[in-house]
Coordinates of C-alpha atoms and ligand atoms in Angstrom, one line a residue:
M24 CA 19.5 10.1 -99.7
T25 CA 18.0 12.8 -102.0
T26 CA 15.0 14.9 -101.4
T27 CA 12.6 15.1 -104.2
N28 CA 10.8 18.3 -105.2
K29 CA 7.6 16.8 -104.0
E30 CA 9.0 16.1 -100.6
K31 CA 10.3 19.6 -100.5
A32 CA 6.9 21.0 -101.4
V33 CA 5.3 18.9 -98.8
S34 CA 7.6 20.1 -96.0
F35 CA 7.1 23.7 -97.2
L36 CA 3.4 23.3 -97.0
R37 CA 3.8 21.8 -93.5
L38 CA 5.8 24.9 -92.5
L39 CA 3.0 27.1 -93.8
K40 CA 0.5 25.0 -91.8
L41 CA 2.6 25.3 -88.7
M42 CA 2.7 29.1 -89.1
W43 CA -1.0 29.2 -89.8
D44 CA -1.6 27.3 -86.6
I45 CA 0.4 29.8 -84.6
S46 CA -1.6 32.8 -85.8
P47 CA -4.2 32.6 -88.6
R48 CA -5.1 36.3 -88.0
H49 CA -1.5 37.4 -88.8
I50 CA -1.6 35.4 -92.0
I51 CA -4.9 36.6 -93.2
V52 CA -4.0 40.3 -92.7
L53 CA -0.7 39.7 -94.3
G54 CA -2.4 38.0 -97.3
I55 CA -4.6 41.0 -97.8
V56 CA -1.7 43.5 -97.5
V57 CA 0.3 41.5 -100.0
V58 CA -2.4 41.3 -102.6
L59 CA -3.0 45.1 -102.3
Q60 CA 0.7 45.7 -102.5
G61 CA 0.9 43.6 -105.6
L62 CA -1.9 45.5 -107.3
L63 CA -0.8 49.0 -106.5
P64 CA 2.2 49.2 -108.9
V65 CA -0.1 48.0 -111.7
S66 CA -2.7 50.7 -111.0
G67 CA 0.2 53.2 -110.6
A68 CA 1.5 52.5 -114.1
L69 CA -2.0 52.7 -115.5
I70 CA -2.6 56.1 -113.9
V71 CA 0.7 57.4 -115.3
R72 CA -0.5 56.4 -118.8
E73 CA -3.8 58.3 -118.3
I74 CA -2.0 61.4 -117.1
V75 CA 0.4 61.4 -120.0
N76 CA -2.5 60.8 -122.5
E77 CA -4.5 63.6 -120.8
V78 CA -1.5 66.0 -121.1
A79 CA -0.8 65.0 -124.7
A80 CA -4.5 65.6 -125.5
L81 CA -4.5 69.2 -124.3
P82 CA -5.0 71.7 -127.1
D83 CA -1.8 73.8 -126.6
A84 CA 1.2 74.1 -124.5
Q85 CA 0.1 77.1 -122.6
T86 CA -2.6 75.5 -120.3
S87 CA -1.6 74.9 -116.7
L88 CA -2.4 71.9 -114.5
T89 CA -5.4 73.6 -112.9
D90 CA -7.0 73.8 -116.3
S91 CA -7.3 70.0 -116.5
P92 CA -9.5 68.7 -113.6
P93 CA -9.0 65.0 -114.8
A94 CA -5.2 65.4 -114.7
V95 CA -5.5 66.8 -111.2
R96 CA -7.7 63.9 -110.1
L97 CA -5.3 61.4 -111.6
L98 CA -2.4 63.1 -110.0
V99 CA -4.1 63.0 -106.6
L100 CA -4.9 59.3 -107.1
G101 CA -1.2 58.7 -108.1
I102 CA 0.0 60.4 -104.9
G103 CA -2.5 58.3 -102.9
I104 CA -1.1 55.1 -104.4
A105 CA 2.5 56.1 -103.8
V106 CA 1.6 56.8 -100.1
A107 CA -0.4 53.6 -99.8
I108 CA 2.6 51.6 -101.1
I109 CA 4.8 53.0 -98.3
V110 CA 2.1 52.5 -95.6
L111 CA 1.5 48.9 -96.7
R112 CA 5.2 48.2 -96.8
S113 CA 5.5 49.4 -93.2
V114 CA 2.5 47.3 -92.2
E115 CA 4.0 44.3 -93.9
Q116 CA 7.3 44.8 -92.1
L117 CA 5.5 45.2 -88.8
L118 CA 3.5 42.0 -89.4
T119 CA 6.4 39.9 -90.5
T120 CA 8.6 40.9 -87.6
T121 CA 5.9 40.4 -84.9
F122 CA 4.9 37.2 -86.5
S123 CA 8.4 35.8 -86.6
E124 CA 8.8 36.8 -83.0
R125 CA 6.2 34.2 -82.3
V126 CA 7.2 31.6 -84.9
V127 CA 10.8 31.3 -83.9
P128 CA 10.2 30.5 -80.2
D129 CA 7.5 28.1 -81.1
M130 CA 9.7 26.2 -83.5
N131 CA 12.5 26.2 -80.9
M132 CA 10.1 24.8 -78.4
K133 CA 9.0 22.0 -80.8
L134 CA 12.6 21.1 -81.4
V135 CA 13.7 20.8 -77.8
K136 CA 10.5 19.1 -76.7
K137 CA 11.1 16.5 -79.3
A138 CA 14.7 16.1 -78.3
V139 CA 13.9 15.3 -74.7
R140 CA 11.2 12.8 -75.8
L141 CA 13.7 10.8 -77.9
D142 CA 15.2 7.6 -76.6
H143 CA 18.6 8.1 -75.0
S144 CA 20.3 6.0 -77.7
F145 CA 19.6 8.7 -80.3
F146 CA 22.2 10.8 -78.7
E147 CA 24.9 8.4 -79.8
Q148 CA 24.0 8.4 -83.5
P149 CA 25.9 10.7 -85.9
R150 CA 22.9 11.0 -88.3
F151 CA 20.8 12.4 -85.4
Y152 CA 23.4 15.1 -84.8
D153 CA 23.5 16.0 -88.6
M154 CA 19.8 16.5 -88.5
L155 CA 19.8 18.4 -85.2
F156 CA 22.7 20.5 -86.4
Q157 CA 21.0 21.7 -89.5
A158 CA 17.7 22.3 -87.8
Q159 CA 19.2 24.0 -84.9
S160 CA 21.9 26.1 -86.5
E161 CA 19.5 28.0 -88.7
I162 CA 16.4 28.1 -86.6
G163 CA 17.3 31.7 -85.5
R164 CA 17.3 33.2 -89.0
R165 CA 15.7 30.8 -91.4
P166 CA 12.1 31.1 -90.3
L167 CA 12.3 35.0 -90.4
M168 CA 13.8 34.7 -93.9
I169 CA 11.0 32.6 -95.1
I170 CA 8.4 34.7 -93.4
Q171 CA 9.8 37.8 -95.2
E172 CA 10.2 36.0 -98.5
V173 CA 6.8 34.5 -98.9
P174 CA 4.9 37.9 -99.0
K175 CA 7.6 39.3 -101.3
F176 CA 7.1 36.3 -103.6
A177 CA 3.3 36.5 -103.6
K178 CA 3.4 40.3 -104.1
N179 CA 5.7 39.9 -107.1
L180 CA 3.5 37.2 -108.6
V181 CA 0.4 39.5 -108.3
T182 CA 2.1 42.4 -109.9
L183 CA 3.6 40.3 -112.6
A184 CA 0.2 38.8 -113.4
G185 CA -1.3 42.3 -113.6
F186 CA 1.4 43.5 -115.9
L187 CA 1.1 40.4 -118.1
I188 CA -2.6 41.0 -118.4
I189 CA -2.0 44.5 -119.6
L190 CA 0.6 43.3 -122.0
L191 CA -1.6 40.4 -123.3
N192 CA -4.2 43.0 -124.2
F193 CA -1.7 44.8 -126.2
N194 CA 0.1 42.0 -127.9
V195 CA -0.1 38.2 -127.2
L196 CA 3.1 37.2 -129.1
L197 CA 5.1 39.9 -127.3
T198 CA 3.9 38.7 -123.9
L199 CA 4.8 35.1 -124.6
L200 CA 8.2 36.2 -125.8
L201 CA 8.8 38.1 -122.6
I202 CA 7.7 35.1 -120.5
A203 CA 9.8 32.8 -122.5
T204 CA 12.9 34.8 -122.0
G205 CA 12.5 34.5 -118.2
L206 CA 12.3 30.7 -118.3
P207 CA 15.9 29.6 -118.9
T208 CA 17.1 31.8 -116.1
T209 CA 14.5 30.5 -113.7
Y210 CA 15.4 27.0 -114.7
F211 CA 19.1 27.4 -114.1
E212 CA 18.5 29.4 -110.8
N213 CA 16.5 26.4 -109.6
Y214 CA 19.1 24.0 -110.8
F215 CA 21.9 25.8 -108.9
S216 CA 20.0 26.3 -105.8
R217 CA 19.2 22.5 -105.8
A218 CA 22.9 21.9 -106.2
L219 CA 23.6 24.1 -103.3
F220 CA 21.0 22.3 -101.3
N221 CA 22.7 18.9 -102.0
L222 CA 26.1 20.3 -101.3
T223 CA 25.1 21.8 -98.0
R224 CA 23.6 18.5 -97.0
K225 CA 26.7 16.6 -97.9
Q226 CA 28.8 19.1 -96.0
T227 CA 26.9 18.9 -92.7
P228 CA 29.2 16.4 -91.1
I229 CA 32.2 18.5 -92.1
M230 CA 30.6 21.6 -90.6
R231 CA 30.0 19.6 -87.5
W232 CA 33.7 18.7 -87.4
A233 CA 34.6 22.4 -87.8
N234 CA 32.2 23.2 -85.0
Y235 CA 33.7 20.6 -82.8
Y236 CA 37.2 22.1 -83.3
R237 CA 35.8 25.5 -82.6
T238 CA 34.3 24.3 -79.3
L239 CA 37.7 22.7 -78.3
L240 CA 39.3 26.0 -79.0
T241 CA 36.8 28.2 -77.2
S242 CA 35.3 26.3 -74.3
V243 CA 36.4 26.4 -70.7
T244 CA 36.6 22.6 -70.4
S245 CA 39.4 22.3 -72.9
A246 CA 41.1 25.7 -72.4
A247 CA 43.7 24.4 -70.0
E248 CA 44.8 21.4 -72.1
V249 CA 44.8 23.4 -75.3
R250 CA 47.4 25.6 -73.7
I251 CA 49.5 23.1 -71.8
F252 CA 49.7 20.6 -74.7
R253 CA 50.2 23.4 -77.1
L254 CA 47.3 22.2 -79.2
K255 CA 46.2 25.6 -80.5
D256 CA 48.1 25.5 -83.8
I257 CA 47.0 22.1 -84.8
L258 CA 43.4 22.6 -83.7
I259 CA 43.2 26.0 -85.5
D260 CA 44.6 24.3 -88.6
R261 CA 42.1 21.6 -88.6
F262 CA 39.3 24.0 -87.9
Y263 CA 40.3 26.2 -90.7
N264 CA 40.8 23.4 -93.2
H265 CA 37.4 22.1 -92.5
L266 CA 35.9 25.5 -93.0
L267 CA 38.0 26.0 -96.1
G268 CA 36.9 22.7 -97.6
V269 CA 33.3 23.7 -97.2
Q270 CA 33.8 27.2 -98.6
N271 CA 35.9 26.1 -101.6
A272 CA 33.1 23.9 -102.8
K273 CA 30.6 26.6 -102.3
V274 CA 32.7 29.1 -104.2
R275 CA 33.1 26.7 -107.1
L276 CA 29.4 26.3 -107.3
A277 CA 28.8 30.1 -107.1
R278 CA 31.3 30.6 -109.9
Q279 CA 29.6 28.1 -112.2
R280 CA 26.3 29.8 -111.4
I281 CA 27.6 33.2 -112.4
L282 CA 29.2 31.8 -115.6
V283 CA 25.9 30.2 -116.7
L284 CA 23.5 32.9 -115.6
S285 CA 25.3 36.1 -116.6
P286 CA 25.2 35.4 -120.4
L287 CA 21.6 34.4 -120.0
E288 CA 20.8 37.6 -118.3
I289 CA 22.5 39.7 -120.9
L290 CA 20.5 37.8 -123.6
T291 CA 17.3 38.6 -121.7
V292 CA 18.1 42.3 -121.4
L293 CA 18.9 42.4 -125.2
I294 CA 15.5 40.9 -126.0
Y295 CA 13.8 43.4 -123.6
W296 CA 15.5 46.3 -125.2
G297 CA 14.6 45.0 -128.7
V298 CA 11.0 44.8 -127.7
F299 CA 11.3 48.3 -126.2
A300 CA 12.8 49.6 -129.4
W301 CA 9.9 48.1 -131.3
I302 CA 7.4 49.9 -128.9
I303 CA 9.2 53.2 -129.4
N304 CA 8.9 52.7 -133.1
S305 CA 5.2 51.9 -132.8
T306 CA 4.6 55.2 -130.9
M307 CA 6.6 57.2 -133.4
I308 CA 4.5 55.9 -136.3
G309 CA 1.4 56.6 -134.3
R310 CA 0.2 53.0 -133.5
L311 CA 0.6 53.7 -129.8
T312 CA -0.2 56.8 -127.7
L313 CA 2.5 58.6 -125.7
G314 CA 0.7 57.3 -122.6
D315 CA 1.1 53.7 -123.9
L316 CA 4.8 54.4 -124.4
V317 CA 5.2 55.6 -120.8
L318 CA 3.2 52.6 -119.5
F319 CA 5.2 50.1 -121.4
S320 CA 8.5 51.7 -120.5
S321 CA 7.6 51.5 -116.8
I322 CA 6.3 48.0 -117.2
F323 CA 9.5 46.9 -118.9
L324 CA 11.7 48.4 -116.2
Q325 CA 9.6 46.8 -113.5
V326 CA 9.0 43.4 -115.0
N327 CA 12.7 42.8 -115.3
A328 CA 13.2 43.5 -111.6
I329 CA 10.1 41.5 -110.6
I330 CA 11.3 38.4 -112.5
A331 CA 14.7 38.8 -110.8
G332 CA 12.8 39.0 -107.4
V333 CA 10.8 35.9 -108.1
Q334 CA 13.9 34.0 -109.0
M335 CA 15.6 35.2 -105.8
S336 CA 12.6 34.0 -103.8
I337 CA 12.7 30.6 -105.5
R338 CA 16.4 30.4 -104.6
I339 CA 15.8 31.3 -101.0
F340 CA 13.0 28.7 -100.8
N341 CA 15.3 26.1 -102.2
E342 CA 18.0 26.9 -99.8
S343 CA 15.5 26.9 -96.9
A344 CA 14.3 23.5 -98.0
L345 CA 17.3 21.8 -96.3
F346 CA 16.5 23.5 -93.0
I347 CA 12.8 22.8 -93.3
S348 CA 13.3 19.1 -94.2
H349 CA 15.7 18.6 -91.4
F350 CA 13.4 20.4 -89.0
F351 CA 10.5 18.2 -89.9
G352 CA 12.7 15.2 -90.3
F353 CA 13.7 15.7 -86.7
L354 CA 10.1 16.2 -85.5
D355 CA 9.1 13.0 -87.3
L356 CA 11.8 10.8 -85.8
Q357 CA 10.3 7.7 -84.2
E358 CA 10.9 8.3 -80.6
S359 CA 11.6 4.8 -79.6
E360 CA 12.1 1.5 -81.3
L361 CA 10.4 -0.3 -78.5
P362 CA 6.7 -1.0 -78.4
P363 CA 4.8 1.5 -76.3
S364 CA 5.0 1.0 -72.6
K365 CA 2.0 -0.3 -70.7
N366 CA 2.6 2.7 -68.3
L367 CA 1.9 0.7 -65.2
P368 CA 2.2 2.4 -61.8
V369 CA 5.3 1.6 -59.9
P370 CA 4.8 -0.3 -56.6
S371 CA 4.8 2.1 -53.7
E372 CA 6.8 -0.4 -51.8
I373 CA 9.1 -2.6 -53.8
Q374 CA 8.8 -6.2 -52.6
E375 CA 10.8 -8.6 -54.6
G376 CA 13.3 -6.2 -56.2
I377 CA 15.0 -6.1 -59.6
V378 CA 15.8 -9.3 -61.4
F379 CA 18.1 -9.7 -64.4
K380 CA 17.3 -12.8 -66.4
D381 CA 19.9 -13.9 -69.0
V382 CA 20.5 -10.3 -70.0
T383 CA 22.8 -9.6 -72.9
F384 CA 23.3 -6.1 -74.2
Y385 CA 24.9 -4.6 -77.3
Y386 CA 25.3 -0.8 -77.7
P387 CA 23.6 0.5 -80.9
E388 CA 25.9 -0.2 -83.9
S389 CA 28.3 -2.3 -81.8
N390 CA 28.9 -5.9 -82.5
R391 CA 30.6 -6.7 -79.2
P392 CA 28.3 -7.3 -76.2
A393 CA 28.9 -4.9 -73.3
L394 CA 27.0 -7.3 -71.0
R395 CA 26.5 -11.0 -71.5
D396 CA 24.2 -13.5 -69.8
I397 CA 23.7 -11.5 -66.7
N398 CA 21.6 -13.1 -64.0
L399 CA 21.2 -11.1 -60.9
H400 CA 18.6 -10.4 -58.1
I401 CA 18.8 -7.1 -56.3
R402 CA 16.6 -7.1 -53.2
P403 CA 15.3 -4.0 -51.5
G404 CA 17.2 -3.3 -48.3
E405 CA 20.3 -4.9 -49.6
T406 CA 23.2 -2.8 -50.6
L407 CA 24.9 -4.0 -53.8
A408 CA 28.4 -3.0 -54.9
I409 CA 29.7 -3.6 -58.4
V410 CA 33.5 -3.8 -59.1
G411 CA 35.5 -4.6 -62.1
D412 CA 38.1 -3.2 -64.5
N413 CA 37.6 -0.2 -66.7
G414 CA 35.2 -1.2 -69.5
A415 CA 33.9 -4.3 -67.7
G416 CA 30.3 -3.1 -68.1
K417 CA 29.5 -1.7 -64.6
S418 CA 28.1 1.6 -65.9
T419 CA 26.3 -0.2 -68.7
L420 CA 24.5 -2.5 -66.2
V421 CA 23.1 0.4 -64.2
K422 CA 22.2 2.3 -67.4
L423 CA 19.9 -0.6 -68.2
I424 CA 18.3 -0.4 -64.7
A425 CA 18.0 3.4 -65.4
R426 CA 16.1 2.5 -68.6
L427 CA 18.5 4.5 -70.7
Y428 CA 18.9 1.4 -72.8
H429 CA 16.9 -1.8 -73.2
P430 CA 18.4 -5.3 -73.0
S431 CA 19.2 -6.8 -76.4
K432 CA 18.3 -10.3 -75.0
G433 CA 16.7 -11.4 -71.7
S434 CA 14.7 -9.4 -69.3
I435 CA 14.9 -7.0 -66.4
T436 CA 11.9 -7.0 -64.1
L437 CA 10.9 -5.1 -61.0
D438 CA 8.6 -7.1 -58.8
G439 CA 8.1 -9.5 -61.7
I440 CA 7.1 -6.9 -64.3
P441 CA 9.4 -5.9 -67.1
L442 CA 10.9 -2.4 -66.4
H443 CA 9.6 -1.2 -69.8
D444 CA 6.0 -1.8 -68.7
Y445 CA 6.2 0.8 -65.9
D446 CA 5.3 4.4 -66.6
L447 CA 8.7 6.1 -67.2
E448 CA 7.9 9.3 -65.4
E449 CA 6.6 7.3 -62.4
Y450 CA 9.6 5.1 -62.5
Y451 CA 12.0 8.0 -62.3
R452 CA 10.0 9.5 -59.5
Q453 CA 11.2 6.5 -57.5
F454 CA 14.7 6.7 -58.8
S455 CA 17.8 8.6 -57.8
A456 CA 21.1 8.2 -59.6
I457 CA 24.3 9.9 -60.0
S458 CA 26.3 8.9 -63.1
Q459 CA 30.0 8.7 -63.4
D460 CA 30.0 11.9 -65.5
F461 CA 27.5 13.8 -63.4
V462 CA 26.4 17.2 -64.6
Q463 CA 27.8 20.5 -63.1
Y464 CA 24.9 22.8 -63.5
S465 CA 26.0 26.4 -63.9
L466 CA 23.1 27.4 -61.7
S467 CA 22.6 28.1 -58.0
V468 CA 23.6 25.7 -55.3
Q469 CA 19.9 25.3 -54.5
D470 CA 19.2 24.2 -58.1
N471 CA 22.1 21.9 -58.2
I472 CA 20.7 20.0 -55.2
G473 CA 17.0 20.6 -55.7
F474 CA 17.1 19.2 -59.3
G475 CA 17.3 15.8 -57.6
Y476 CA 13.7 16.3 -56.3
I477 CA 12.0 18.6 -58.7
E478 CA 8.7 18.6 -56.8
E479 CA 10.5 20.2 -53.8
L480 CA 13.0 22.4 -55.8
D481 CA 12.7 25.3 -53.4
N482 CA 12.4 23.4 -50.2
H483 CA 15.4 24.7 -48.2
D484 CA 15.1 22.3 -45.3
L485 CA 15.3 19.3 -47.6
T486 CA 18.2 20.8 -49.5
R487 CA 20.1 21.5 -46.3
Q488 CA 19.5 17.9 -45.1
A489 CA 20.7 16.4 -48.3
A490 CA 23.8 18.7 -48.3
N491 CA 24.5 17.5 -44.8
I492 CA 24.3 13.9 -45.8
S493 CA 26.7 14.4 -48.7
G494 CA 29.0 16.6 -46.7
A495 CA 28.5 19.5 -49.0
D496 CA 27.1 21.8 -46.3
E497 CA 30.5 22.6 -44.9
F498 CA 31.7 24.4 -48.0
I499 CA 28.3 25.8 -49.0
E500 CA 28.3 27.7 -45.7
T501 CA 31.5 29.4 -46.7
L502 CA 30.1 30.7 -50.0
E503 CA 29.1 34.3 -50.1
D504 CA 25.4 33.8 -51.0
G505 CA 25.1 30.3 -49.4
Y506 CA 22.5 28.2 -51.2
G507 CA 21.8 31.1 -53.5
T508 CA 25.3 31.2 -54.9
L509 CA 25.6 31.0 -58.6
L510 CA 28.1 28.3 -59.6
G511 CA 30.4 27.7 -62.5
R512 CA 32.4 30.0 -64.7
I513 CA 30.0 30.8 -67.5
F514 CA 27.9 33.5 -66.1
D515 CA 28.6 36.8 -64.3
D516 CA 29.0 36.7 -60.5
S517 CA 29.4 33.0 -60.3
T518 CA 31.7 30.9 -58.2
Q519 CA 33.7 27.9 -59.4
L520 CA 34.0 24.9 -57.2
S521 CA 36.6 22.1 -57.0
R522 CA 35.7 18.8 -58.6
G523 CA 35.3 17.2 -55.2
Q524 CA 32.9 19.9 -54.1
W525 CA 30.9 19.5 -57.3
Q526 CA 30.8 15.8 -56.6
K527 CA 29.4 16.4 -53.1
L528 CA 26.7 18.5 -54.7
S529 CA 25.9 15.7 -57.0
L530 CA 25.6 13.3 -54.1
A531 CA 23.3 15.7 -52.3
R532 CA 21.2 15.6 -55.5
A533 CA 21.0 11.9 -55.3
Y534 CA 20.1 11.9 -51.6
I535 CA 17.5 14.6 -51.5
K536 CA 14.6 12.5 -52.8
P537 CA 13.0 9.7 -50.8
S538 CA 13.4 7.3 -53.7
Q539 CA 13.2 3.5 -53.6
I540 CA 16.1 3.0 -56.0
L541 CA 19.5 4.7 -55.4
I542 CA 22.4 4.2 -57.8
L543 CA 25.8 5.8 -57.3
D544 CA 28.3 5.3 -60.1
E545 CA 31.8 6.2 -58.8
P546 CA 30.4 8.7 -56.3
T547 CA 33.6 9.2 -54.4
A548 CA 36.2 9.3 -57.1
A549 CA 36.9 12.9 -56.5
L550 CA 36.5 12.9 -52.7
D551 CA 39.2 13.2 -50.2
V552 CA 39.7 10.1 -47.9
K553 CA 38.0 11.7 -44.9
T554 CA 34.9 12.7 -46.8
E555 CA 34.8 9.4 -48.6
A556 CA 34.5 7.4 -45.3
K557 CA 31.7 9.7 -44.1
V558 CA 29.9 9.5 -47.4
I559 CA 30.0 5.7 -47.5
E560 CA 28.8 5.5 -43.9
R561 CA 25.9 7.7 -44.7
Y562 CA 25.3 5.7 -47.9
N563 CA 24.9 2.5 -46.0
E564 CA 22.4 4.1 -43.6
E565 CA 20.5 5.8 -46.4
A566 CA 20.4 2.6 -48.4
S567 CA 19.1 0.4 -45.7
N568 CA 15.5 0.3 -47.1
K569 CA 16.2 0.8 -50.7
I570 CA 17.5 -0.9 -53.7
A571 CA 21.0 0.6 -53.5
I572 CA 23.8 0.1 -56.0
L573 CA 27.3 1.4 -55.6
I574 CA 29.9 1.3 -58.3
S575 CA 33.4 2.0 -57.1
H576 CA 37.1 1.3 -57.7
R577 CA 37.8 2.0 -54.0
F578 CA 37.6 -1.2 -52.0
G579 CA 37.4 0.6 -48.8
A580 CA 34.0 1.8 -50.0
V581 CA 32.9 -1.5 -51.4
R582 CA 33.8 -3.9 -48.7
H583 CA 30.9 -3.0 -46.4
A584 CA 28.2 -3.7 -49.0
D585 CA 25.8 -6.5 -48.3
R586 CA 26.7 -8.1 -51.6
I587 CA 29.5 -7.5 -54.2
I588 CA 29.5 -8.6 -57.8
V589 CA 32.6 -8.6 -59.9
L590 CA 32.2 -7.9 -63.6
E591 CA 34.8 -8.9 -66.2
N592 CA 34.2 -8.4 -69.9
G593 CA 30.5 -8.0 -69.5
R594 CA 30.0 -11.1 -67.4
I595 CA 29.4 -11.6 -63.6
I596 CA 32.3 -13.7 -62.6
E597 CA 32.0 -13.5 -58.8
N598 CA 29.1 -12.8 -56.5
G599 CA 29.0 -12.7 -52.7
T600 CA 29.9 -10.8 -49.5
H601 CA 33.3 -9.4 -48.9
D602 CA 34.3 -12.3 -46.8
E603 CA 33.0 -14.9 -49.2
L604 CA 34.8 -13.3 -52.1
M605 CA 38.0 -13.1 -50.1
A606 CA 37.7 -16.8 -49.2
L607 CA 37.1 -17.5 -52.9
D608 CA 40.5 -16.0 -53.6
G609 CA 39.6 -15.0 -57.1
L610 CA 39.7 -11.7 -59.0
Y611 CA 38.1 -9.7 -56.1
A612 CA 40.6 -10.9 -53.6
M613 CA 43.4 -10.2 -56.0
M614 CA 42.2 -6.6 -56.6
F615 CA 41.5 -6.0 -53.0
N616 CA 44.9 -7.2 -51.9
L617 CA 46.6 -5.2 -54.7
Q618 CA 44.9 -2.0 -53.4
M619 CA 45.6 -2.7 -49.8
N620 CA 49.2 -3.7 -50.5
R621 CA 49.8 -0.6 -52.5
F622 CA 48.5 1.3 -49.6
T623 CA 50.6 -0.5 -47.0
G624 CA 53.5 -0.5 -49.4
T625 CA 53.3 3.2 -49.6
M626 CA 53.0 3.5 -45.9
E627 CA 56.1 1.3 -45.5
T628 CA 58.1 3.5 -47.9
L629 CA 57.0 6.5 -46.0
L630 CA 58.0 5.1 -42.7
D631 CA 61.4 4.0 -44.1
E632 CA 62.3 7.5 -45.1
Ligands
ATP9 N1 27.7 4.6 -75.5 C1 28.4 3.5 -75.8 N2 28.4 3.0 -77.1 C2 29.1 2.0 -77.4 N3 29.8 1.3 -76.6 C3 29.9 1.7 -75.3 C4 29.2 2.9 -74.9 N4 29.5 3.1 -73.6 C5 30.3 2.1 -73.2 N5 30.6 1.3 -74.3 C6 31.4 0.1 -74.2 O1 30.9 -0.8 -73.3 C7 31.8 -1.4 -72.5 C8 31.5 -1.3 -71.1 O2 31.5 0.1 -70.7 P1 31.1 0.6 -69.3 O3 31.0 2.1 -69.4 O4 29.9 -0.1 -68.8 O5 32.4 0.2 -68.4 P2 32.6 0.5 -66.9 O6 32.8 -0.9 -66.3 O7 31.7 1.4 -66.3 O8 34.1 1.1 -66.9 P3 34.7 2.3 -66.0 O9 35.3 1.6 -64.8 O10 35.8 2.8 -66.9 O11 33.7 3.3 -65.7 C9 33.2 -0.8 -72.9 O12 33.9 -1.7 -73.7 C10 32.8 0.4 -73.7 O13 33.7 0.6 -74.8
MG10 MG1 31.7 3.2 -65.6

């Protein structure tokens, strides 16, 4: 995938449009300031010529400055211009900084708003992360860079145009020669910055690997294993090698650039000085005035710097193109591959329940179905438990109900209407779920529970009730700031919890909202036996009037469910109550007995000792 110059130009214009939408006033004022700034050096140079000519025209060397009112006027004008240049520069800096203070948050907002609107499946695609990585990693500095560079570029163009007009009046051929000498350098600058663009794009996955190793080395979640398994050397090695690979290629390119551009620059300077010599000669033989000589000398000195400045801007724009194209590429992502939802309201009281009809599901980019031909009816008021080996498809099944994915074949309906047709926000309003890898929010206890019922985030009574149901209240009361305690290890003054305590909080989060659908995926994996029994008891009470689904490897928790389904390799192979499944003497009975025997076996060994 290559980005053409036209596409780059289009994204660049989009960026300018985005900035214009944020604050047209800033841009207009900045535009005026820039044009003035561009013109001032030209008028400065012209004034210097007039002063020199004025002085040269004075009759003898004895006259003082006060004897020449025109020279004084010109001098004052010159000083005025010099001061104006400084004032305008300060105004420009002030404008660009305040403006970027607004643009950067706005672009950040656009990025995260887009990210949360995207279908869940995007978060499993490497290409998505490449894009996000590029757009995100530079969003702090790139916009500011562009905002500073555009005025510089415009200013230089104005000044350059002014100087060229003066030169054109003087000698057309000479002007063309000067322009021509700048062209090869500009061409190659552009060539190399495009090469850098393509290189950086190609290196994005490598940089993401480097970043991943850095995270392993520096984050709290991996800190203990890195030490215990003595991973630090190998991880540092890999991290460093990835970085080195990226840097080496960049250095090679930079070297090529210097090798090509330096001779060109020397050639340009030689031509400049040749022209300059010719001008000195013209002055000596009287074809040009002394003022002309001063004017052209100052123009030559400045034009060289200005062309270098313009080339620098072009380079920065080219380098920014990767960021800009990824930024807009990200904003342009089609949010979902599904047709738009009909956004129907969710029934306030579910009647029939959820029905799976011949549902088969493949994860994106996978050619092995995670679920096959699932037929299932989940009625309100009936507690359902799902059991099965690791990888059998239990979590996948509830992820489909949670609308994180859409069936590849077949349909899932709620009261006869496909889930997809219900308004998603409304659906989630009726929905509580705790996933197997629930989130530990490094925020207050209140937030950790209240997030389950965002409309009542600060309702302390509800929070307490939910904590009571999940058994979290006992340890919360021992915390120094109770429900206000900041949790986790990332921020100052926070308290870390045990995994089981975190799990109790996540359960409270699931219980706090009066939802019609409740899904708990391995909710007791980290709980002690005493608490588990209590939690399951409460779950059965809570679940009595809901669609309630429990996934668990603990048969003590599962056996009281109204109905149990057994998944194997993505298929439902058994379906019934505990007693029915035991009588069937299939996989369920086998697993149940295995767990119970292990338990009694352990008890026997303990008693034997
Ligand atoms: N995001 C994913 N992308 C691709 N394949 C996936 C993804 N998540 C799970 N799978 C695959 O789908 C199958 C079912 O996974 P699932 O998470 O549903 O198992 P599970 O029954 O919940 O297992 P466990 O008891 O370990 O939680 C597995 O073979 C797994 O490799
Ligand atoms: Mg699972």
